[in-house]
């Protein structure tokens, strides 16, 4: 329908809203497309848990009053299939939020069956108000499913030409990347125009995108060195030296991702990695998305937006030393790790010696098996495996 969409090349990171059965993400898997299913907390028929069980990426988040936990302009495409959005009531703020996280020039794909006239008219007015261009509109004769493909503008020219400035443009000092507990806005964010700004150019095609660092990224030499460091660590100790059977690992989480080096090093393995950037840490999530990876913002003093027993392996690199003055007790984080890790799942924890010693005690109290301990120059590594014990 849209020849410019080349799955797995210029379109790498896709958000699938209102997860049903993960069939959309499954169909794109062989094309090297990473599809993150967004399970909606208020949707009674949400099947994000099924997606995770099948080994597909998913995260659960509310989407009615506050922003989604993503930076601005990071998704190459957004797919919405029977996602039950209230376009006719709260639609303005919802479409503006989707516009915020969609890359300039990115695509919004809507597939629906028997959509109400009221909802269709409301959505049509909304897409016109944010200057999305409709590229294709087709109804499949067999399934009776209608598909519409829209494209977000690549520049601000169309915004300036609007006769009716509704919704209005956001203030220039508005932080478009602020997403943690930030309410939905009723304004339109300007598209970056300066060459040194993120979002003025489309990323390189995949897989070249993984190791290409645009000029807007600071300290490119450090990013390259970080990638090489994690290649060495993953290729050596992690894949062969810890006793982890990687053939059983599919759903992986990096609990304190920085630049996505750990996930990049695993890109040739049959896994996907949820890169979590803690809200108290420097905001490096845009860099992770730019590399063709994905992730979310999160505060580890709270529960993560997923179902129990969702992940096969958790990776925490100096997370606990970072949080020792923020969260009241490390046991809160360990208990959350125990909740989201499957029985038989693994945790790889790297931190300072004084941090690892009490953590080992907490893990043993939960009947985890300590599979390996390494110490060197006051730093250490702890590899543990969750058992089937239940309190």
PDB file of N, CA and C in Angstrom, residues 125-166:
ATOM      1  N   UNK A 125     -11.034  14.250  11.585  1.00  0.00           N
ATOM      2  CA  UNK A 125     -10.818  15.652  11.974  1.00  0.00           C
ATOM      3  C   UNK A 125      -9.510  15.808  12.752  1.00  0.00           C
ATOM      4  N   UNK A 126      -9.212  14.826  13.621  1.00  0.00           N
ATOM      5  CA  UNK A 126      -7.996  14.897  14.431  1.00  0.00           C
ATOM      6  C   UNK A 126      -6.743  14.815  13.568  1.00  0.00           C
ATOM      7  N   UNK A 127      -6.736  13.888  12.619  1.00  0.00           N
ATOM      8  CA  UNK A 127      -5.550  13.738  11.775  1.00  0.00           C
ATOM      9  C   UNK A 127      -5.319  14.974  10.903  1.00  0.00           C
ATOM     10  N   UNK A 128      -6.399  15.606  10.482  1.00  0.00           N
ATOM     11  CA  UNK A 128      -6.271  16.853   9.721  1.00  0.00           C
ATOM     12  C   UNK A 128      -5.698  17.948  10.615  1.00  0.00           C
ATOM     13  N   UNK A 129      -6.140  17.999  11.874  1.00  0.00           N
ATOM     14  CA  UNK A 129      -5.694  19.058  12.785  1.00  0.00           C
ATOM     15  C   UNK A 129      -4.208  18.972  13.100  1.00  0.00           C
ATOM     16  N   UNK A 130      -3.634  17.750  13.034  1.00  0.00           N
ATOM     17  CA  UNK A 130      -2.189  17.602  13.302  1.00  0.00           C
ATOM     18  C   UNK A 130      -1.412  17.430  11.998  1.00  0.00           C
ATOM     19  N   UNK A 131      -2.089  17.667  10.870  1.00  0.00           N
ATOM     20  CA  UNK A 131      -1.457  17.701   9.549  1.00  0.00           C
ATOM     21  C   UNK A 131      -0.888  16.359   9.102  1.00  0.00           C
ATOM     22  N   UNK A 132      -1.501  15.271   9.566  1.00  0.00           N
ATOM     23  CA  UNK A 132      -1.074  13.964   9.057  1.00  0.00           C
ATOM     24  C   UNK A 132      -1.632  13.772   7.652  1.00  0.00           C
ATOM     25  N   UNK A 133      -0.804  13.311   6.756  1.00  0.00           N
ATOM     26  CA  UNK A 133      -1.196  13.085   5.373  1.00  0.00           C
ATOM     27  C   UNK A 133      -1.642  11.635   5.203  1.00  0.00           C
ATOM     28  N   UNK A 134      -2.816  11.417   4.649  1.00  0.00           N
ATOM     29  CA  UNK A 134      -3.284  10.056   4.434  1.00  0.00           C
ATOM     30  C   UNK A 134      -2.691   9.523   3.128  1.00  0.00           C
ATOM     31  N   UNK A 135      -1.951   8.437   3.231  1.00  0.00           N
ATOM     32  CA  UNK A 135      -1.254   7.867   2.087  1.00  0.00           C
ATOM     33  C   UNK A 135      -2.028   6.733   1.434  1.00  0.00           C
ATOM     34  N   UNK A 136      -2.831   6.023   2.213  1.00  0.00           N
ATOM     35  CA  UNK A 136      -3.560   4.871   1.674  1.00  0.00           C
ATOM     36  C   UNK A 136      -4.816   4.627   2.493  1.00  0.00           C
ATOM     37  N   UNK A 137      -5.841   4.171   1.829  1.00  0.00           N
ATOM     38  CA  UNK A 137      -7.121   3.851   2.478  1.00  0.00           C
ATOM     39  C   UNK A 137      -7.750   2.714   1.690  1.00  0.00           C
ATOM     40  N   UNK A 138      -7.777   1.534   2.294  1.00  0.00           N
ATOM     41  CA  UNK A 138      -8.222   0.353   1.573  1.00  0.00           C
ATOM     42  C   UNK A 138      -9.003  -0.574   2.491  1.00  0.00           C
ATOM     43  N   UNK A 139     -10.027  -1.222   1.952  1.00  0.00           N
ATOM     44  CA  UNK A 139     -10.814  -2.208   2.690  1.00  0.00           C
ATOM     45  C   UNK A 139     -10.625  -3.567   2.027  1.00  0.00           C
ATOM     46  N   UNK A 140     -10.221  -4.548   2.826  1.00  0.00           N
ATOM     47  CA  UNK A 140     -10.060  -5.897   2.305  1.00  0.00           C
ATOM     48  C   UNK A 140     -11.436  -6.527   2.087  1.00  0.00           C
ATOM     49  N   UNK A 141     -11.685  -7.012   0.886  1.00  0.00           N
ATOM     50  CA  UNK A 141     -13.010  -7.526   0.537  1.00  0.00           C
ATOM     51  C   UNK A 141     -13.359  -8.816   1.275  1.00  0.00           C
ATOM     52  N   UNK A 142     -12.353  -9.590   1.634  1.00  0.00           N
ATOM     53  CA  UNK A 142     -12.607 -10.874   2.291  1.00  0.00           C
ATOM     54  C   UNK A 142     -12.850 -10.695   3.783  1.00  0.00           C
ATOM     55  N   UNK A 143     -11.918 -10.008   4.448  1.00  0.00           N
ATOM     56  CA  UNK A 143     -12.016  -9.866   5.905  1.00  0.00           C
ATOM     57  C   UNK A 143     -12.855  -8.670   6.333  1.00  0.00           C
ATOM     58  N   UNK A 144     -13.122  -7.735   5.377  1.00  0.00           N
ATOM     59  CA  UNK A 144     -13.865  -6.511   5.667  1.00  0.00           C
ATOM     60  C   UNK A 144     -13.109  -5.615   6.653  1.00  0.00           C
ATOM     61  N   UNK A 145     -11.796  -5.748   6.688  1.00  0.00           N
ATOM     62  CA  UNK A 145     -10.961  -4.908   7.556  1.00  0.00           C
ATOM     63  C   UNK A 145     -10.434  -3.729   6.744  1.00  0.00           C
ATOM     64  N   UNK A 146     -10.663  -2.544   7.259  1.00  0.00           N
ATOM     65  CA  UNK A 146     -10.174  -1.346   6.593  1.00  0.00           C
ATOM     66  C   UNK A 146      -8.823  -0.931   7.147  1.00  0.00           C
ATOM     67  N   UNK A 147      -7.931  -0.521   6.263  1.00  0.00           N
ATOM     68  CA  UNK A 147      -6.595  -0.087   6.666  1.00  0.00           C
ATOM     69  C   UNK A 147      -6.346   1.319   6.134  1.00  0.00           C
ATOM     70  N   UNK A 148      -5.918   2.196   7.029  1.00  0.00           N
ATOM     71  CA  UNK A 148      -5.536   3.551   6.647  1.00  0.00           C
ATOM     72  C   UNK A 148      -4.097   3.796   7.099  1.00  0.00           C
ATOM     73  N   UNK A 149      -3.317   4.424   6.244  1.00  0.00           N
ATOM     74  CA  UNK A 149      -1.926   4.734   6.555  1.00  0.00           C
ATOM     75  C   UNK A 149      -1.737   6.247   6.471  1.00  0.00           C
ATOM     76  N   UNK A 150      -1.311   6.834   7.585  1.00  0.00           N
ATOM     77  CA  UNK A 150      -1.052   8.269   7.657  1.00  0.00           C
ATOM     78  C   UNK A 150       0.452   8.509   7.828  1.00  0.00           C
ATOM     79  N   UNK A 151       0.895   9.702   7.468  1.00  0.00           N
ATOM     80  CA  UNK A 151       2.294  10.071   7.668  1.00  0.00           C
ATOM     81  C   UNK A 151       2.382  11.419   8.369  1.00  0.00           C
ATOM     82  N   UNK A 152       3.232  11.465   9.382  1.00  0.00           N
ATOM     83  CA  UNK A 152       3.482  12.701  10.123  1.00  0.00           C
ATOM     84  C   UNK A 152       4.364  13.631   9.280  1.00  0.00           C
ATOM     85  N   UNK A 153       4.155  14.937   9.341  1.00  0.00           N
ATOM     86  CA  UNK A 153       4.991  15.866   8.567  1.00  0.00           C
ATOM     87  C   UNK A 153       6.464  15.761   8.967  1.00  0.00           C
ATOM     88  N   UNK A 154       7.341  16.075   8.018  1.00  0.00           N
ATOM     89  CA  UNK A 154       8.777  16.058   8.278  1.00  0.00           C
ATOM     90  C   UNK A 154       9.304  17.425   8.674  1.00  0.00           C
ATOM     91  N   UNK A 155       8.474  18.460   8.514  1.00  0.00           N
ATOM     92  CA  UNK A 155       8.886  19.817   8.881  1.00  0.00           C
ATOM     93  C   UNK A 155       7.695  20.573   9.445  1.00  0.00           C
ATOM     94  N   UNK A 156       7.933  21.816   9.838  1.00  0.00           N
ATOM     95  CA  UNK A 156       6.882  22.641  10.444  1.00  0.00           C
ATOM     96  C   UNK A 156       6.077  23.447   9.415  1.00  0.00           C
ATOM     97  N   UNK A 157       6.380  23.281   8.141  1.00  0.00           N
ATOM     98  CA  UNK A 157       5.722  24.098   7.120  1.00  0.00           C
ATOM     99  C   UNK A 157       4.201  23.965   7.148  1.00  0.00           C
ATOM    100  N   UNK A 158       3.721  22.715   7.259  1.00  0.00           N
ATOM    101  CA  UNK A 158       2.274  22.502   7.281  1.00  0.00           C
ATOM    102  C   UNK A 158       1.644  23.087   8.542  1.00  0.00           C
ATOM    103  N   UNK A 159       2.356  23.047   9.662  1.00  0.00           N
ATOM    104  CA  UNK A 159       1.833  23.631  10.902  1.00  0.00           C
ATOM    105  C   UNK A 159       1.632  25.133  10.726  1.00  0.00           C
ATOM    106  N   UNK A 160       2.575  25.781  10.042  1.00  0.00           N
ATOM    107  CA  UNK A 160       2.514  27.240   9.859  1.00  0.00           C
ATOM    108  C   UNK A 160       1.383  27.636   8.912  1.00  0.00           C
ATOM    109  N   UNK A 161       1.032  26.739   8.002  1.00  0.00           N
ATOM    110  CA  UNK A 161       0.007  27.056   6.998  1.00  0.00           C
ATOM    111  C   UNK A 161      -1.416  26.811   7.494  1.00  0.00           C
ATOM    112  N   UNK A 162      -1.566  26.275   8.689  1.00  0.00           N
ATOM    113  CA  UNK A 162      -2.919  25.983   9.200  1.00  0.00           C
ATOM    114  C   UNK A 162      -3.718  27.286   9.367  1.00  0.00           C
ATOM    115  N   UNK A 163      -4.915  27.288   8.851  1.00  0.00           N
ATOM    116  CA  UNK A 163      -5.775  28.466   9.041  1.00  0.00           C
ATOM    117  C   UNK A 163      -6.258  28.561  10.477  1.00  0.00           C
ATOM    118  N   UNK A 164      -6.633  27.412  11.002  1.00  0.00           N
ATOM    119  CA  UNK A 164      -7.124  27.373  12.375  1.00  0.00           C
ATOM    120  C   UNK A 164      -6.051  26.735  13.250  1.00  0.00           C
ATOM    121  N   UNK A 165      -5.458  27.506  14.118  1.00  0.00           N
ATOM    122  CA  UNK A 165      -4.360  27.007  14.957  1.00  0.00           C
ATOM    123  C   UNK A 165      -4.904  26.229  16.152  1.00  0.00           C
ATOM    124  N   UNK A 166      -5.587  25.161  15.833  1.00  0.00           N
ATOM    125  CA  UNK A 166      -6.176  24.319  16.876  1.00  0.00           C
ATOM    126  C   UNK A 166      -5.907  22.856  16.518  1.00  0.00           C
TER     127      UNK A 166
END
